Coordinates of C-alpha atoms and ligand atoms in Angstrom, one line a residue:
M231 CA 0.0 0.0 0.0
R232 CA 1.4 3.4 -1.0
I233 CA 1.0 6.3 1.4
L234 CA 1.5 9.8 0.0
I235 CA 1.5 12.5 2.6
Y236 CA 1.1 16.0 1.2
N237 CA 1.7 19.3 3.0
D238 CA -1.8 20.4 2.3
Y239 CA -5.2 19.5 0.7
D240 CA -4.6 21.5 -2.5
H241 CA -1.5 19.6 -3.4
L242 CA -3.1 16.3 -2.6
S243 CA -6.1 17.2 -4.8
Q244 CA -3.9 18.3 -7.6
W245 CA -1.9 15.1 -7.5
V246 CA -5.0 12.8 -7.4
A247 CA -6.7 14.7 -10.3
H248 CA -3.5 14.4 -12.4
Y249 CA -3.2 10.7 -11.6
V250 CA -6.8 10.1 -12.6
A251 CA -6.5 12.1 -15.8
R252 CA -3.3 10.2 -16.7
K253 CA -5.0 6.9 -16.3
I254 CA -8.0 8.0 -18.4
N255 CA -5.6 9.2 -21.2
Q256 CA -3.6 6.0 -21.1
A257 CA -6.7 4.0 -21.5
E258 CA -7.8 6.3 -24.4
K259 CA -4.5 5.7 -26.1
K260 CA -4.9 1.9 -25.9
G261 CA -8.5 2.3 -27.2
D262 CA -9.7 -1.1 -26.3
K263 CA -12.5 -0.3 -23.8
P264 CA -13.9 2.6 -21.8
F265 CA -12.1 3.5 -18.6
V266 CA -14.2 2.5 -15.6
L267 CA -14.0 4.9 -12.7
G268 CA -15.5 4.4 -9.2
L269 CA -16.3 7.7 -7.4
P270 CA -17.1 8.9 -3.9
T271 CA -19.0 11.8 -2.6
G272 CA -18.3 13.9 0.6
S273 CA -16.0 16.8 1.1
S274 CA -12.8 14.9 0.6
P275 CA -13.0 14.5 -3.2
I276 CA -14.2 18.1 -3.9
G277 CA -10.7 19.5 -4.5
T278 CA -10.0 16.6 -6.9
Y279 CA -13.2 17.2 -8.8
Q280 CA -12.4 20.9 -9.1
E281 CA -8.9 20.0 -10.5
L282 CA -10.4 17.5 -12.9
V283 CA -12.8 20.1 -14.2
K284 CA -9.8 22.5 -14.7
L285 CA -7.9 19.8 -16.6
Y286 CA -11.0 19.1 -18.8
Q287 CA -11.5 22.8 -19.5
A288 CA -7.8 23.1 -20.4
G289 CA -8.4 20.3 -23.0
K290 CA -6.0 17.9 -21.1
V291 CA -8.6 15.1 -20.5
S292 CA -12.0 14.1 -21.9
F293 CA -14.6 11.9 -20.2
K294 CA -16.4 10.8 -23.4
N295 CA -15.0 7.4 -23.0
V296 CA -15.3 7.0 -19.2
I297 CA -17.9 5.0 -17.3
T298 CA -18.5 5.9 -13.7
F299 CA -19.9 4.0 -10.8
N300 CA -20.6 5.9 -7.6
M301 CA -20.1 4.3 -4.2
D302 CA -23.3 4.9 -2.4
E303 CA -26.6 6.8 -2.1
Y304 CA -29.0 7.5 0.7
V305 CA -32.3 5.6 0.8
G306 CA -35.5 7.6 0.5
I307 CA -34.4 11.1 -0.5
P308 CA -35.3 12.5 -3.9
E309 CA -32.5 12.6 -6.6
D310 CA -32.9 16.4 -6.8
H311 CA -32.5 16.8 -3.0
P312 CA -29.4 19.0 -2.5
Q313 CA -27.9 16.4 -0.2
S314 CA -28.6 13.4 -2.4
Y315 CA -25.4 11.9 -3.9
H316 CA -27.0 12.2 -7.3
F317 CA -27.3 15.9 -6.9
F318 CA -23.8 16.2 -5.4
M319 CA -22.2 14.4 -8.4
W320 CA -23.9 16.4 -11.0
D321 CA -23.3 19.6 -9.2
N322 CA -19.6 19.0 -8.4
L323 CA -18.4 17.1 -11.4
F324 CA -20.7 15.7 -14.1
K325 CA -22.4 18.9 -15.3
H326 CA -18.9 20.5 -15.8
I327 CA -17.4 17.8 -18.0
D328 CA -18.2 15.9 -21.2
I329 CA -19.3 12.6 -19.7
P330 CA -22.3 11.1 -21.6
K331 CA -25.3 10.8 -19.2
E332 CA -25.7 7.1 -20.0
N333 CA -22.2 6.4 -18.7
V334 CA -23.0 7.6 -15.2
N335 CA -24.1 4.9 -12.7
I336 CA -25.4 5.9 -9.3
L337 CA -27.4 3.6 -7.0
N338 CA -31.1 4.4 -6.9
G339 CA -32.1 4.8 -3.3
N340 CA -35.8 5.2 -4.3
A341 CA -36.0 1.9 -6.2
T342 CA -39.1 -0.1 -5.4
D343 CA -37.0 -3.2 -4.9
L344 CA -33.8 -2.1 -3.2
E345 CA -32.2 -5.6 -3.0
K346 CA -32.7 -6.0 -6.8
E347 CA -31.2 -2.6 -7.4
C348 CA -28.1 -3.7 -5.5
C349 CA -27.8 -7.0 -7.4
D350 CA -28.3 -5.2 -10.7
Y351 CA -25.6 -2.7 -9.8
E352 CA -23.0 -5.5 -9.2
Q353 CA -24.0 -6.9 -12.6
R354 CA -23.7 -3.5 -14.3
I355 CA -20.1 -3.3 -12.9
K356 CA -19.3 -6.7 -14.3
D357 CA -20.9 -5.9 -17.7
A358 CA -18.6 -2.8 -17.8
G359 CA -15.6 -5.1 -17.4
G360 CA -15.0 -4.3 -13.7
I361 CA -13.7 -1.0 -12.2
D362 CA -10.3 0.1 -13.3
L363 CA -9.7 2.7 -10.6
F364 CA -11.9 3.2 -7.5
L365 CA -11.5 6.6 -5.8
G366 CA -12.8 6.8 -2.2
G367 CA -12.9 8.8 1.0
I368 CA -13.4 7.5 4.6
G369 CA -15.5 8.4 7.5
P370 CA -14.0 9.4 10.9
D371 CA -14.6 5.7 12.0
G372 CA -12.6 4.4 9.0
H373 CA -15.6 3.4 7.0
I374 CA -15.4 3.2 3.2
A375 CA -18.5 4.0 1.2
F376 CA -21.1 3.2 3.8
N377 CA -19.4 0.0 5.1
E378 CA -19.8 0.8 8.7
P379 CA -17.6 -0.8 11.4
G380 CA -18.2 -4.5 11.6
S381 CA -19.1 -4.8 7.9
S382 CA -18.0 -7.9 6.1
L383 CA -14.7 -7.3 4.4
S384 CA -15.9 -9.3 1.4
S385 CA -19.3 -7.6 1.2
K386 CA -21.0 -6.7 -2.1
T387 CA -23.5 -3.9 -2.9
R388 CA -26.3 -3.9 -0.4
I389 CA -28.6 -2.0 2.0
K390 CA -26.9 -0.7 5.2
T391 CA -28.2 1.0 8.3
L392 CA -26.1 4.0 9.2
T393 CA -24.4 4.2 12.5
Y394 CA -25.1 7.0 14.9
D395 CA -21.5 8.2 14.4
T396 CA -22.1 8.6 10.7
I397 CA -25.5 10.2 11.1
V398 CA -24.0 12.8 13.5
A399 CA -21.0 13.4 11.1
N400 CA -23.3 13.8 8.1
S401 CA -25.8 16.0 10.0
R402 CA -23.6 19.0 9.1
F403 CA -25.2 18.7 5.6
F404 CA -28.7 18.5 7.1
D405 CA -29.0 21.7 9.1
N406 CA -27.1 19.9 11.9
D407 CA -30.3 18.0 12.6
V408 CA -29.7 14.3 13.1
N409 CA -33.4 13.6 12.5
K410 CA -33.1 14.9 9.0
V411 CA -30.3 12.5 8.0
P412 CA -31.5 9.3 6.2
K413 CA -31.0 6.3 8.4
M414 CA -30.3 3.9 5.6
A415 CA -28.2 3.8 2.4
L416 CA -27.3 1.6 -0.5
T417 CA -23.6 1.1 -0.8
V418 CA -21.0 -0.9 -2.7
G419 CA -19.4 -3.5 -0.4
V420 CA -15.8 -3.6 0.8
G421 CA -15.4 -6.5 -1.6
T422 CA -16.8 -4.5 -4.5
V423 CA -14.2 -1.8 -3.9
M424 CA -11.4 -4.3 -3.4
A425 CA -12.3 -6.0 -6.7
A426 CA -11.2 -2.8 -8.6
H427 CA -7.9 -3.0 -10.4
E428 CA -6.7 0.0 -8.4
V429 CA -8.0 1.8 -5.3
L430 CA -7.1 5.3 -4.3
I431 CA -8.3 6.7 -1.0
I432 CA -8.3 10.4 0.0
V433 CA -7.9 11.2 3.7
N434 CA -7.7 14.8 4.8
G435 CA -8.2 16.8 8.0
Y436 CA -7.5 16.0 11.6
K437 CA -10.8 14.3 12.2
K438 CA -9.6 11.4 10.1
A439 CA -6.2 11.1 11.9
R440 CA -7.3 8.3 14.2
A441 CA -8.7 6.2 11.4
L442 CA -5.6 6.8 9.3
Q443 CA -3.4 5.6 12.2
K444 CA -5.5 2.4 12.5
V445 CA -5.3 1.7 8.7
V446 CA -1.6 2.4 8.3
E447 CA -0.1 1.2 11.5
E448 CA -2.4 -1.6 12.7
G449 CA -3.8 -4.8 11.1
V450 CA -6.8 -5.5 8.8
N451 CA -9.9 -5.2 11.0
H452 CA -13.6 -5.1 10.1
M453 CA -14.0 -2.3 12.7
W454 CA -12.0 0.0 10.4
T455 CA -13.3 -1.3 7.1
V456 CA -10.8 0.7 4.9
S457 CA -8.0 -1.3 6.5
M458 CA -8.8 -4.0 4.0
L459 CA -6.8 -1.8 1.6
Q460 CA -3.7 -3.4 3.1
M461 CA -4.7 -6.6 1.2
H462 CA -5.1 -4.8 -2.2
R463 CA -2.4 -5.2 -4.8
H464 CA -2.6 -1.6 -6.0
G465 CA -3.8 0.5 -3.0
I466 CA -2.9 4.1 -2.5
I467 CA -3.7 6.5 0.3
C468 CA -3.3 10.2 -0.4
C469 CA -3.5 12.2 2.8
D470 CA -2.6 15.6 4.2
E471 CA -0.4 16.5 7.1
E472 CA -3.3 17.0 9.4
A473 CA -4.6 13.5 8.8
S474 CA -1.1 12.1 9.5
M475 CA -1.0 13.7 13.0
E476 CA -1.6 10.4 14.8
L477 CA 1.0 8.4 12.8
K478 CA 4.5 7.8 14.4
V479 CA 7.1 10.3 13.3
G480 CA 9.1 7.3 11.9
T481 CA 6.1 6.2 9.8
V482 CA 5.7 9.6 8.3
K483 CA 9.4 10.0 7.6
Y484 CA 9.5 6.5 6.0
F485 CA 6.7 7.2 3.5
K486 CA 7.9 10.7 2.8
D487 CA 11.3 9.3 1.9
I488 CA 10.1 6.5 -0.4
E489 CA 7.5 8.6 -2.1
Y490 CA 9.8 11.6 -2.7
D491 CA 9.1 11.7 -6.4
A492 CA 5.3 11.5 -6.1
L493 CA 5.4 14.2 -3.5
H494 CA 7.4 16.6 -5.7
N495 CA 6.1 15.9 -9.2
L496 CA 2.6 15.7 -10.7
P497 CA 1.8 12.7 -12.9
K498 CA 2.1 13.6 -16.6
V499 CA -1.3 14.0 -18.2
Ligands
GLP539 N1 -20.7 7.5 2.5 C1 -19.8 8.6 2.6 C2 -18.4 8.2 2.4 O1 -18.2 7.6 1.1 C3 -17.4 9.3 2.6 O2 -16.1 8.9 2.4 C4 -17.6 9.8 4.0 C5 -16.6 10.9 4.4 O3 -17.1 12.2 4.0 P1 -16.2 13.5 4.0 O4 -15.3 13.3 2.8 O5 -17.2 14.6 3.8 O6 -15.5 13.5 5.3 O7 -18.9 10.3 4.2 C6 -20.0 9.4 3.9 O8 -20.2 8.6 5.0

């Protein structure tokens, strides 16, 4: 697992966006199949999305041949609700780029048969040839997508009940009122994320420091579901200094040394 520790969120976001754009362009050159990208919501990827929009506007990347799969969606709020993940994705990324609407996949939290929606989503991922690169964020309790502590590390897309921790953390988007936060969500499983060819997780801010410490310095544990990344063949964590605050000085120094190039040069797009 690679750990890239950037001085600040802006540098981290720039690097991630260039990395994604480079992968898209490499796939475009090969020309055999669309590039399949897994995407998160939340505040962590916003800087990356802004940088990707800039790269698109500068003509450095096109999303015409990209298929996306989002990680999760709340159950029971309309797609045009400002806090739905559908709304978030169009508002922060899709409406600013040239991705064809039919290439965007987001779980439907209002489907009449939610279990079928989850099974169909797994099938759609398979039909697309699997996910090439899954971007993700984490919750303060180390959850990935909505795979709350205790989730099966081989889980697939399914319905999950949100923990009180997550409801409180996400209430900041719902007028700080826990009662307004949906109690259930549809989410890809830890196994769905780990099946991607590559997984890149963005971790920023001090509130994620404890989770990062667990994931980097302790073992694989279902109570910190993102720790499963340790088992992935191509796992990368991009974090900022604040998120690294609970790591040992020696751990930080080690990863800063071995990732010197990635910390000082942007991937060529
Ligand atoms: N389901 C989402 C996760 O996919 C996301 O990673 C997490 C962190 O959000 P933020 O990036 O806003 O801290 O929030 C939610 O729980």
